[in-house]
Amino acid sequence: MQNENPIRDLQHIPAELQPVMNALCEVGADLARVIQRGPLGGALGAAVGENLGGDQQKALDVMADDAFADRLKGSGVRYYASEEQDDVVELDPAGKYALAIDPLDGSSNIDVNVSIGTIFSIFEAKEDGNSSFLRPASEQLAGGYIIFGPQVMLVVTFGKGTQEYLLDPDTKQFILINEAVKVPETSREFAINASNYRHWPKPVRAYIDDCLAGEEGPRESNFNMRWVASLVAETHRILTRGGVFLYPGDSRKGYERGRLRMIYECAPIGFVIEQAGGKATDAQDPILSKTADKLHARTPFVFGSKDKVSRVAAYHDLPEQEVNALFGNRGLFRV
């Protein structure tokens, strides 16, 4: 049974944004059912093309994009910018808002039954579509994600803390379960794709080397490494357990600015994390102070518990000779 209102608890959602949030959650509940059916509903992980950024599109990517674009009409959204669309789409000339979205984050995990999700960001619309999104990330009105995992959850901020809602599978409503999510301050976990170690800049390698050195190293603690290859899943773990996530730029062609999109992924996740008491940067400067120079622009991304993100920035702030000294003394995987 589909409820008229897919969000049961609206008291912490600004009234003017409730139609947009209801539309997002209605599609989210529908997608949850499609994802739960898996191959019974078709080949959701089948490759169907490539988006402008060169990433392979899966059938579920396109399905989710179509569903969100269709349902957001009439919700107050004027401009729709999707990772799966080349350009900004105008949904409603009378709308007040501009919504950026990664309709299906982590699509490489569709066929292996790992958590995937939807990431979204809401701005006030300007007269021009591109200028509605090419602006400081600090101007977001809302940012959040829906995670499709063992439980389906909405995590969102409107600039007054980070909230968490759980989808009740019986009523198909999102129910508020935490109105003030906080990133744990202490954790001994980091998330990074270690297979790219040889390509990372020296400050990142030095930071990871010090973590891997364990109790005998300068951090004097043993750390665990995590890597899910789903930004939504990584974010949700850090909101729950703390730690730090790193996706740096590296020396490979096309990876100089990392692979994560500023507008669709990093800006909203950064907003969520900072409103939960964490920190989000491009490895040095706050993500929320940044402005994308084009719709599909990428950025290095580091976020998580404040102390760990600040330490990564400190490694980048060291003079080159000091970084070389750190790396020379502690590099565990030098070739």
Short mmCIF file of C-alpha atoms in Angstrom, two decimals:
data_model
loop_
_atom_site.label_atom_id
_atom_site.label_comp_id
_atom_site.label_asym_id
_atom_site.label_seq_id
_atom_site.Cartn_x
_atom_site.Cartn_y
_atom_site.Cartn_z
CA MET A 1 0.00 0.00 0.00
CA GLN A 2 1.43 3.40 -1.03
CA ASN A 3 0.85 6.15 1.52
CA GLU A 4 -0.11 9.66 0.47
CA ASN A 5 2.87 10.95 2.46
CA PRO A 6 6.03 8.83 2.17
CA ILE A 7 7.64 10.65 5.13
CA ARG A 8 5.76 10.20 8.40
CA ASP A 9 7.72 12.70 10.50
CA LEU A 10 7.89 16.11 8.83
CA GLN A 11 8.54 18.37 11.81
CA HIS A 12 12.25 18.75 11.06
CA ILE A 13 11.85 19.29 7.31
CA PRO A 14 11.28 22.89 6.13
CA ALA A 15 7.70 23.21 4.87
CA GLU A 16 8.74 24.62 1.49
CA LEU A 17 11.01 21.61 0.86
CA GLN A 18 8.53 18.94 1.90
CA PRO A 19 7.14 18.37 -1.63
CA VAL A 20 10.67 17.80 -2.96
CA MET A 21 11.57 15.47 -0.10
CA ASN A 22 8.31 13.55 -0.49
CA ALA A 23 9.06 13.07 -4.20
CA LEU A 24 12.59 11.82 -3.49
CA CYS A 25 11.37 9.42 -0.82
CA GLU A 26 8.50 8.10 -2.94
CA VAL A 27 10.92 7.16 -5.70
CA GLY A 28 13.35 5.84 -3.08
CA ALA A 29 10.72 3.47 -1.70
CA ASP A 30 9.89 2.26 -5.22
CA LEU A 31 13.56 1.73 -6.05
CA ALA A 32 14.07 -0.19 -2.81
CA ARG A 33 11.50 -2.73 -3.98
CA VAL A 34 13.08 -2.99 -7.44
CA ILE A 35 16.54 -3.49 -5.91
CA GLN A 36 15.21 -6.05 -3.43
CA ARG A 37 13.78 -8.12 -6.30
CA GLY A 38 17.20 -8.16 -7.97
CA PRO A 39 17.38 -10.41 -11.05
CA LEU A 40 13.68 -11.25 -10.64
CA GLY A 41 13.08 -7.76 -12.03
CA GLY A 42 15.56 -8.02 -14.88
CA ALA A 43 19.28 -7.47 -15.42
CA LEU A 44 19.64 -4.37 -13.25
CA GLY A 45 23.44 -4.43 -13.49
CA ALA A 46 23.58 -4.78 -17.27
CA ALA A 47 25.72 -2.21 -19.07
CA VAL A 48 23.59 0.08 -21.23
CA GLY A 49 25.98 2.88 -22.18
CA GLU A 50 28.39 5.48 -20.86
CA ASN A 51 27.74 8.88 -19.27
CA LEU A 52 29.54 12.12 -20.09
CA GLY A 53 32.17 11.46 -17.43
CA GLY A 54 33.17 8.19 -19.05
CA ASP A 55 31.59 5.96 -16.39
CA GLN A 56 29.70 2.89 -17.54
CA GLN A 57 25.95 3.19 -17.06
CA LYS A 58 23.97 0.27 -15.69
CA ALA A 59 20.32 -0.39 -16.43
CA LEU A 60 19.41 0.63 -12.87
CA ASP A 61 21.29 3.96 -13.26
CA VAL A 62 19.08 4.94 -16.18
CA MET A 63 15.92 3.56 -14.56
CA ALA A 64 16.56 5.57 -11.39
CA ASP A 65 17.36 8.75 -13.31
CA ASP A 66 14.13 8.52 -15.32
CA ALA A 67 12.07 7.85 -12.19
CA PHE A 68 13.46 10.81 -10.23
CA ALA A 69 13.19 13.24 -13.16
CA ASP A 70 9.56 12.23 -13.77
CA ARG A 71 8.44 12.33 -10.12
CA LEU A 72 10.16 15.65 -9.31
CA LYS A 73 7.99 17.46 -11.87
CA GLY A 74 5.48 19.52 -9.95
CA SER A 75 7.43 19.32 -6.69
CA GLY A 76 8.94 22.80 -6.94
CA VAL A 77 12.12 21.79 -8.78
CA ARG A 78 12.93 24.02 -11.73
CA TYR A 79 16.34 22.65 -12.70
CA TYR A 80 17.44 19.02 -12.57
CA ALA A 81 21.13 18.14 -12.89
CA SER A 82 21.95 14.44 -12.93
CA GLU A 83 25.19 12.51 -13.15
CA GLU A 84 23.45 10.54 -15.91
CA GLN A 85 22.53 13.61 -17.99
CA ASP A 86 24.96 15.66 -20.08
CA ASP A 87 23.26 18.99 -19.33
CA VAL A 88 20.86 20.62 -16.88
CA VAL A 89 17.21 19.78 -17.58
CA GLU A 90 14.43 22.28 -16.84
CA LEU A 91 11.51 20.42 -15.23
CA ASP A 92 9.26 23.33 -14.26
CA PRO A 93 9.82 27.00 -15.25
CA ALA A 94 7.85 28.06 -12.16
CA GLY A 95 9.92 25.96 -9.74
CA LYS A 96 11.99 27.56 -6.98
CA TYR A 97 14.70 24.93 -6.59
CA ALA A 98 17.61 23.34 -8.39
CA LEU A 99 18.28 19.69 -7.56
CA ALA A 100 21.52 17.85 -8.32
CA ILE A 101 21.48 14.07 -8.06
CA ASP A 102 23.49 10.91 -8.46
CA PRO A 103 20.46 8.67 -9.01
CA LEU A 104 22.28 5.42 -8.26
CA ASP A 105 25.65 5.66 -6.52
CA GLY A 106 27.80 2.53 -6.38
CA SER A 107 26.24 0.87 -9.41
CA SER A 108 29.27 -1.41 -9.82
CA ASN A 109 27.95 -3.18 -6.72
CA ILE A 110 24.44 -3.89 -8.03
CA ASP A 111 25.12 -7.51 -8.94
CA VAL A 112 27.07 -8.34 -5.75
CA ASN A 113 24.32 -7.33 -3.29
CA VAL A 114 26.32 -4.56 -1.60
CA SER A 115 24.72 -1.33 -0.34
CA ILE A 116 24.11 1.29 -3.02
CA GLY A 117 22.26 4.59 -2.87
CA THR A 118 21.01 7.91 -4.17
CA ILE A 119 22.81 11.20 -3.38
CA PHE A 120 21.11 14.58 -3.79
CA SER A 121 21.68 18.28 -3.25
CA ILE A 122 19.15 21.13 -3.29
CA PHE A 123 19.88 24.79 -4.10
CA GLU A 124 17.66 27.79 -4.69
CA ALA A 125 17.23 28.11 -8.45
CA LYS A 126 18.71 31.02 -10.35
CA GLU A 127 17.55 32.26 -13.72
CA ASP A 128 20.11 30.13 -15.54
CA GLY A 129 20.40 26.38 -15.14
CA ASN A 130 24.19 26.13 -14.94
CA SER A 131 24.58 29.06 -12.55
CA SER A 132 22.09 27.35 -10.23
CA PHE A 133 24.73 24.66 -9.61
CA LEU A 134 28.09 26.33 -10.33
CA ARG A 135 28.19 28.13 -6.99
CA PRO A 136 29.75 27.64 -3.53
CA ALA A 137 28.71 24.35 -1.95
CA SER A 138 27.96 26.33 1.22
CA GLU A 139 24.84 27.68 -0.52
CA GLN A 140 23.08 24.29 -0.43
CA LEU A 141 19.64 24.33 1.16
CA ALA A 142 19.74 20.57 1.70
CA GLY A 143 21.97 17.61 1.04
CA GLY A 144 21.58 13.93 1.71
CA TYR A 145 21.33 10.38 0.50
CA ILE A 146 19.11 7.31 0.51
CA ILE A 147 20.95 4.07 1.21
CA PHE A 148 19.60 0.75 -0.04
CA GLY A 149 21.06 -1.88 2.29
CA PRO A 150 19.79 -4.32 4.93
CA GLN A 151 17.69 -1.33 5.95
CA VAL A 152 16.68 1.50 3.62
CA MET A 153 17.49 4.87 5.19
CA LEU A 154 17.28 8.55 4.33
CA VAL A 155 20.06 10.69 5.81
CA VAL A 156 19.61 14.43 5.22
CA THR A 157 20.56 17.87 6.46
CA PHE A 158 18.84 21.22 6.00
CA GLY A 159 21.65 23.10 7.73
CA LYS A 160 20.47 22.46 11.29
CA GLY A 161 22.03 19.10 12.06
CA THR A 162 21.85 15.75 10.27
CA GLN A 163 18.73 13.60 10.48
CA GLU A 164 18.20 9.89 9.86
CA TYR A 165 14.97 8.23 8.70
CA LEU A 166 14.25 4.51 8.34
CA LEU A 167 11.91 3.08 5.69
CA ASP A 168 9.29 0.90 7.34
CA PRO A 169 8.85 -2.01 4.89
CA ASP A 170 5.25 -2.51 6.05
CA THR A 171 3.89 1.04 5.70
CA LYS A 172 6.40 2.22 3.03
CA GLN A 173 6.96 5.38 5.09
CA PHE A 174 10.25 6.93 6.17
CA ILE A 175 10.22 7.31 9.96
CA LEU A 176 12.53 9.64 11.89
CA ILE A 177 14.87 7.61 14.12
CA ASN A 178 17.62 10.14 14.89
CA GLU A 179 17.21 13.91 14.68
CA ALA A 180 20.85 14.68 15.52
CA VAL A 181 23.31 12.21 13.97
CA LYS A 182 26.91 12.71 15.14
CA VAL A 183 30.14 11.40 13.62
CA PRO A 184 32.00 9.49 16.38
CA GLU A 185 35.14 11.41 17.33
CA THR A 186 37.36 8.39 17.87
CA SER A 187 37.89 5.52 15.47
CA ARG A 188 40.78 3.44 14.16
CA GLU A 189 39.45 2.91 10.65
CA PHE A 190 40.35 4.45 7.32
CA ALA A 191 38.87 3.85 3.86
CA ILE A 192 40.95 4.10 0.70
CA ASN A 193 41.59 2.01 -2.41
CA ALA A 194 45.08 0.77 -1.49
CA SER A 195 45.67 -0.72 -4.96
CA ASN A 196 46.38 2.82 -6.16
CA TYR A 197 49.10 3.46 -3.57
CA ARG A 198 51.87 3.95 -6.14
CA HIS A 199 49.88 6.72 -7.84
CA TRP A 200 49.03 8.80 -4.76
CA PRO A 201 50.74 12.07 -3.85
CA LYS A 202 53.40 11.74 -1.18
CA PRO A 203 51.37 13.31 1.66
CA VAL A 204 48.64 10.68 1.23
CA ARG A 205 51.15 7.84 1.09
CA ALA A 206 52.90 9.18 4.20
CA TYR A 207 49.57 9.39 6.06
CA ILE A 208 48.59 5.83 5.14
CA ASP A 209 52.07 4.50 5.92
CA ASP A 210 51.81 5.96 9.40
CA CYS A 211 48.43 4.28 9.91
CA LEU A 212 49.76 0.94 8.68
CA ALA A 213 52.80 1.16 10.96
CA GLY A 214 50.42 0.48 13.85
CA GLU A 215 51.47 0.58 17.47
CA GLU A 216 55.15 0.76 16.50
CA GLY A 217 54.58 3.79 14.26
CA PRO A 218 54.08 7.50 15.00
CA ARG A 219 50.30 7.03 15.46
CA GLU A 220 50.92 4.44 18.21
CA SER A 221 47.67 2.66 17.30
CA ASN A 222 46.59 -0.24 15.11
CA PHE A 223 44.21 0.70 12.32
CA ASN A 224 41.76 -1.25 10.15
CA MET A 225 41.22 -0.49 6.46
CA ARG A 226 37.80 -0.52 4.79
CA TRP A 227 36.86 -0.08 1.12
CA VAL A 228 33.35 -0.70 -0.27
CA ALA A 229 33.53 1.22 -3.59
CA SER A 230 30.15 2.79 -2.80
CA LEU A 231 30.32 6.38 -1.51
CA VAL A 232 26.93 6.07 0.19
CA ALA A 233 28.02 2.91 2.03
CA GLU A 234 31.33 4.51 3.05
CA THR A 235 29.52 7.61 4.34
CA HIS A 236 26.99 5.63 6.31
CA ARG A 237 29.70 3.60 8.01
CA ILE A 238 31.61 6.74 9.00
CA LEU A 239 28.45 8.37 10.36
CA THR A 240 27.93 5.23 12.43
CA ARG A 241 31.48 4.33 13.49
CA GLY A 242 33.72 7.29 12.66
CA GLY A 243 37.01 7.15 10.80
CA VAL A 244 38.18 8.77 7.59
CA PHE A 245 37.52 8.28 3.86
CA LEU A 246 40.07 9.31 1.25
CA TYR A 247 39.72 9.50 -2.53
CA PRO A 248 42.71 11.62 -3.53
CA GLY A 249 43.72 12.85 -6.91
CA ASP A 250 46.61 10.83 -8.29
CA SER A 251 49.12 10.65 -11.11
CA ARG A 252 47.04 8.60 -13.55
CA LYS A 253 45.56 10.29 -16.60
CA GLY A 254 42.00 11.32 -15.81
CA TYR A 255 42.50 10.94 -12.05
CA GLU A 256 44.33 14.20 -11.37
CA ARG A 257 41.24 15.49 -9.54
CA GLY A 258 40.07 12.12 -8.30
CA ARG A 259 36.90 10.53 -9.68
CA LEU A 260 34.14 11.85 -7.44
CA ARG A 261 31.87 14.62 -8.73
CA MET A 262 31.79 17.84 -6.76
CA ILE A 263 28.15 18.76 -7.35
CA TYR A 264 26.42 15.36 -7.23
CA GLU A 265 28.51 13.59 -4.61
CA CYS A 266 31.04 15.59 -2.62
CA ALA A 267 29.03 18.75 -1.91
CA PRO A 268 25.98 16.96 -0.43
CA ILE A 269 28.06 14.36 1.45
CA GLY A 270 30.29 17.13 2.79
CA PHE A 271 27.21 19.02 3.98
CA VAL A 272 25.84 15.93 5.75
CA ILE A 273 29.17 15.17 7.42
CA GLU A 274 29.86 18.71 8.63
CA GLN A 275 26.35 19.06 10.02
CA ALA A 276 27.00 15.83 11.93
CA GLY A 277 30.10 17.30 13.55
CA GLY A 278 32.65 15.85 11.14
CA LYS A 279 34.86 17.49 8.54
CA ALA A 280 35.05 17.32 4.74
CA THR A 281 37.85 18.68 2.52
CA ASP A 282 39.54 18.26 -0.85
CA ALA A 283 42.47 16.96 1.25
CA GLN A 284 43.39 20.54 2.17
CA ASP A 285 40.51 23.04 1.96
CA PRO A 286 36.88 22.69 3.11
CA ILE A 287 34.63 21.17 0.44
CA LEU A 288 31.83 23.57 1.35
CA SER A 289 34.06 26.52 0.40
CA LYS A 290 34.59 25.15 -3.13
CA THR A 291 32.77 26.01 -6.36
CA ALA A 292 32.65 23.60 -9.29
CA ASP A 293 33.77 25.18 -12.57
CA LYS A 294 31.64 22.85 -14.68
CA LEU A 295 28.66 20.60 -14.18
CA HIS A 296 30.52 17.29 -14.02
CA ALA A 297 33.67 18.59 -12.33
CA ARG A 298 35.58 16.19 -10.09
CA THR A 299 37.46 16.84 -6.87
CA PRO A 300 39.70 14.97 -4.42
CA PHE A 301 37.65 14.15 -1.32
CA VAL A 302 38.55 13.45 2.30
CA PHE A 303 35.91 13.31 5.03
CA GLY A 304 35.16 11.80 8.42
CA SER A 305 36.08 12.44 12.04
CA LYS A 306 37.50 15.94 12.48
CA ASP A 307 40.87 14.98 13.92
CA LYS A 308 41.68 12.53 11.14
CA VAL A 309 40.65 14.83 8.30
CA SER A 310 42.68 17.64 9.89
CA ARG A 311 45.70 15.35 10.10
CA VAL A 312 45.48 14.56 6.38
CA ALA A 313 45.41 18.31 5.66
CA ALA A 314 48.41 18.81 7.95
CA TYR A 315 50.44 16.30 5.89
CA HIS A 316 49.64 18.34 2.77
CA ASP A 317 50.63 21.58 4.51
CA LEU A 318 54.14 20.34 5.33
CA PRO A 319 57.01 21.76 3.25
CA GLU A 320 58.13 19.42 0.48
CA GLN A 321 61.39 18.55 2.22
CA GLU A 322 59.53 17.47 5.36
CA VAL A 323 57.12 15.30 3.38
CA ASN A 324 60.08 13.71 1.64
CA ALA A 325 61.68 13.02 5.00
CA LEU A 326 58.48 11.47 6.37
CA PHE A 327 58.03 9.33 3.30
CA GLY A 328 61.68 8.31 3.24
CA ASN A 329 61.63 7.18 6.85
CA ARG A 330 58.24 5.53 7.00
CA GLY A 331 57.26 4.41 3.51
CA LEU A 332 56.25 0.76 3.88
CA PHE A 333 55.57 0.06 0.24
CA ARG A 334 58.27 1.97 -1.62
CA VAL A 335 59.39 0.41 -4.88
#
